[in-house]
PDB file of C-alpha atoms in Angstrom:
ATOM      1  CA  MET A 273      20.334   4.909   0.097  1.00 63.00           C
ATOM      2  CA  GLY A 274      20.886   4.055   3.730  1.00 80.00           C
ATOM      3  CA  SER A 275      20.432   0.762   5.529  1.00 94.00           C
ATOM      4  CA  PRO A 276      16.805  -0.376   5.893  1.00 96.00           C
ATOM      5  CA  VAL A 277      14.829   0.837   8.914  1.00 98.00           C
ATOM      6  CA  ARG A 278      11.529   0.035  10.616  1.00 98.00           C
ATOM      7  CA  LEU A 279       8.807   2.660  10.963  1.00 98.00           C
ATOM      8  CA  THR A 280       6.197   2.041  13.642  1.00 98.00           C
ATOM      9  CA  ALA A 281       3.353   4.558  13.765  1.00 98.00           C
ATOM     10  CA  SER A 282       0.023   4.845  15.544  1.00 98.00           C
ATOM     11  CA  VAL A 283      -2.390   7.124  13.708  1.00 98.00           C
ATOM     12  CA  PHE A 284      -5.354   8.686  15.510  1.00 97.00           C
ATOM     13  CA  GLY A 285      -8.378  10.553  14.177  1.00 96.00           C
ATOM     14  CA  VAL A 286     -11.051   9.391  11.763  1.00 96.00           C
ATOM     15  CA  VAL A 287      -9.036   6.579  10.180  1.00 96.00           C
ATOM     16  CA  GLN A 288     -11.330   3.545  10.327  1.00 97.00           C
ATOM     17  CA  GLY A 289     -14.075   2.850   7.803  1.00 95.00           C
ATOM     18  CA  VAL A 290     -12.731   5.423   5.320  1.00 96.00           C
ATOM     19  CA  GLY A 291     -10.252   3.421   3.217  1.00 96.00           C
ATOM     20  CA  PHE A 292      -7.237   4.506   5.268  1.00 97.00           C
ATOM     21  CA  ARG A 293      -5.629   1.052   5.566  1.00 97.00           C
ATOM     22  CA  ASP A 294      -6.039   0.358   1.835  1.00 97.00           C
ATOM     23  CA  TYR A 295      -4.468   3.735   1.064  1.00 96.00           C
ATOM     24  CA  VAL A 296      -1.497   3.039   3.356  1.00 97.00           C
ATOM     25  CA  ARG A 297      -1.052  -0.439   1.866  1.00 97.00           C
ATOM     26  CA  THR A 298      -1.050   0.938  -1.700  1.00 97.00           C
ATOM     27  CA  LYS A 299       1.402   3.737  -0.868  1.00 97.00           C
ATOM     28  CA  GLY A 300       3.639   1.366   1.093  1.00 97.00           C
ATOM     29  CA  ARG A 301       3.823  -1.042  -1.839  1.00 97.00           C
ATOM     30  CA  ARG A 302       4.551   1.779  -4.298  1.00 97.00           C
ATOM     31  CA  LEU A 303       7.385   2.937  -2.061  1.00 97.00           C
ATOM     32  CA  GLY A 304       8.854  -0.579  -2.011  1.00 97.00           C
ATOM     33  CA  LEU A 305       8.115  -1.160   1.663  1.00 98.00           C
ATOM     34  CA  VAL A 306       6.938  -4.279   3.470  1.00 98.00           C
ATOM     35  CA  GLY A 307       4.608  -4.054   6.434  1.00 98.00           C
ATOM     36  CA  SER A 308       1.028  -3.735   7.586  1.00 97.00           C
ATOM     37  CA  ALA A 309      -1.796  -1.365   8.506  1.00 98.00           C
ATOM     38  CA  THR A 310      -3.920  -2.698  11.365  1.00 98.00           C
ATOM     39  CA  ASN A 311      -7.036  -1.320  13.077  1.00 98.00           C
ATOM     40  CA  ARG A 312      -6.714  -0.572  16.788  1.00 98.00           C
ATOM     41  CA  VAL A 313      -9.565  -1.134  19.262  1.00 98.00           C
ATOM     42  CA  ASP A 314      -9.479   2.582  20.161  1.00 97.00           C
ATOM     43  CA  GLY A 315     -10.313   3.669  16.591  1.00 97.00           C
ATOM     44  CA  GLY A 316      -6.750   4.351  15.467  1.00 98.00           C
ATOM     45  CA  VAL A 317      -4.565   2.439  13.031  1.00 98.00           C
ATOM     46  CA  ASP A 318      -1.121   0.952  13.647  1.00 98.00           C
ATOM     47  CA  VAL A 319       1.288   1.102  10.717  1.00 98.00           C
ATOM     48  CA  VAL A 320       4.485  -0.954  10.567  1.00 98.00           C
ATOM     49  CA  ALA A 321       6.793  -0.565   7.573  1.00 98.00           C
ATOM     50  CA  GLU A 322      10.327  -1.681   6.789  1.00 98.00           C
ATOM     51  CA  GLY A 323      12.575  -0.608   3.953  1.00 97.00           C
ATOM     52  CA  PRO A 324      14.837   2.220   2.814  1.00 97.00           C
ATOM     53  CA  PRO A 325      14.887   5.206   5.188  1.00 97.00           C
ATOM     54  CA  GLU A 326      13.794   7.558   2.397  1.00 97.00           C
ATOM     55  CA  ALA A 327      10.731   5.412   1.668  1.00 97.00           C
ATOM     56  CA  CYS A 328       9.791   5.182   5.356  1.00 98.00           C
ATOM     57  CA  ASP A 329      10.176   8.962   5.652  1.00 97.00           C
ATOM     58  CA  ALA A 330       7.915   9.452   2.622  1.00 97.00           C
ATOM     59  CA  LEU A 331       5.221   7.214   4.116  1.00 97.00           C
ATOM     60  CA  LEU A 332       5.491   8.976   7.480  1.00 97.00           C
ATOM     61  CA  GLU A 333       5.143  12.350   5.740  1.00 96.00           C
ATOM     62  CA  LEU A 334       1.854  11.186   4.197  1.00 95.00           C
ATOM     63  CA  LEU A 335       0.602  10.017   7.580  1.00 96.00           C
ATOM     64  CA  VAL A 336       1.612  13.197   9.419  1.00 94.00           C
ATOM     65  CA  THR A 337       0.358  15.695   6.841  1.00 92.00           C
ATOM     66  CA  GLY A 338      -3.017  13.974   6.671  1.00 78.00           C
ATOM     67  CA  HIS A 339      -2.962  13.471   2.886  1.00 84.00           C
ATOM     68  CA  THR A 340      -4.928  10.275   3.462  1.00 90.00           C
ATOM     69  CA  PRO A 341      -8.592   9.261   3.497  1.00 94.00           C
ATOM     70  CA  GLY A 342     -10.379  10.330   6.662  1.00 93.00           C
ATOM     71  CA  ARG A 343      -8.838  12.765   9.089  1.00 94.00           C
ATOM     72  CA  THR A 344      -5.531  12.428  10.907  1.00 94.00           C
ATOM     73  CA  ASP A 345      -5.418  14.198  14.264  1.00 95.00           C
ATOM     74  CA  ARG A 346      -2.199  12.773  15.691  1.00 96.00           C
ATOM     75  CA  VAL A 347       0.613  10.402  14.728  1.00 97.00           C
ATOM     76  CA  GLU A 348       2.940   8.822  17.279  1.00 98.00           C
ATOM     77  CA  HIS A 349       5.924   7.205  15.584  1.00 98.00           C
ATOM     78  CA  MET A 350       9.323   5.610  16.016  1.00 98.00           C
ATOM     79  CA  ILE A 351      12.036   4.734  13.533  1.00 97.00           C
ATOM     80  CA  GLY A 352      14.411   1.967  14.528  1.00 96.00           C
ATOM     81  CA  PRO A 353      16.299  -1.074  13.309  1.00 96.00           C
ATOM     82  CA  VAL A 354      14.701  -3.639  11.019  1.00 96.00           C
ATOM     83  CA  VAL A 355      13.092  -6.560  12.851  1.00 92.00           C
ATOM     84  CA  GLY A 356      12.192  -8.619   9.778  1.00 90.00           C
ATOM     85  CA  GLY A 357       9.506 -11.264   9.405  1.00 91.00           C
ATOM     86  CA  LEU A 358       7.400  -9.105   7.083  1.00 92.00           C
ATOM     87  CA  ALA A 359       6.329 -10.000   3.553  1.00 91.00           C
ATOM     88  CA  GLY A 360       4.439  -7.697   1.221  1.00 94.00           C
ATOM     89  CA  PHE A 361       2.320  -4.887   2.617  1.00 96.00           C
ATOM     90  CA  VAL A 362      -0.946  -6.090   4.107  1.00 94.00           C
ATOM     91  CA  ARG A 363      -4.116  -4.662   5.554  1.00 93.00           C
ATOM     92  CA  ARG A 364      -5.291  -6.260   8.791  1.00 90.00           C
TER      93      ARG A 364
END
């Protein structure tokens, strides 16, 4: 396992009001990640997750392939260094 990383993703499509944030929170926790899934004012959802690179990659794969509630049209993402300050995986 590599050093922990931070995944930041903005997911666009039909991702509000369909259980998307709960799904991301559950998957993030199962993968051992800490972070959040937060609604955006434009109808998208921002996802922030920190943990092992393999776990962040697995979560990103779920987001990109659209194996989530609703419909994912586009995912903009970045993987970078851990920032910290996160506890658990929460829905906002």
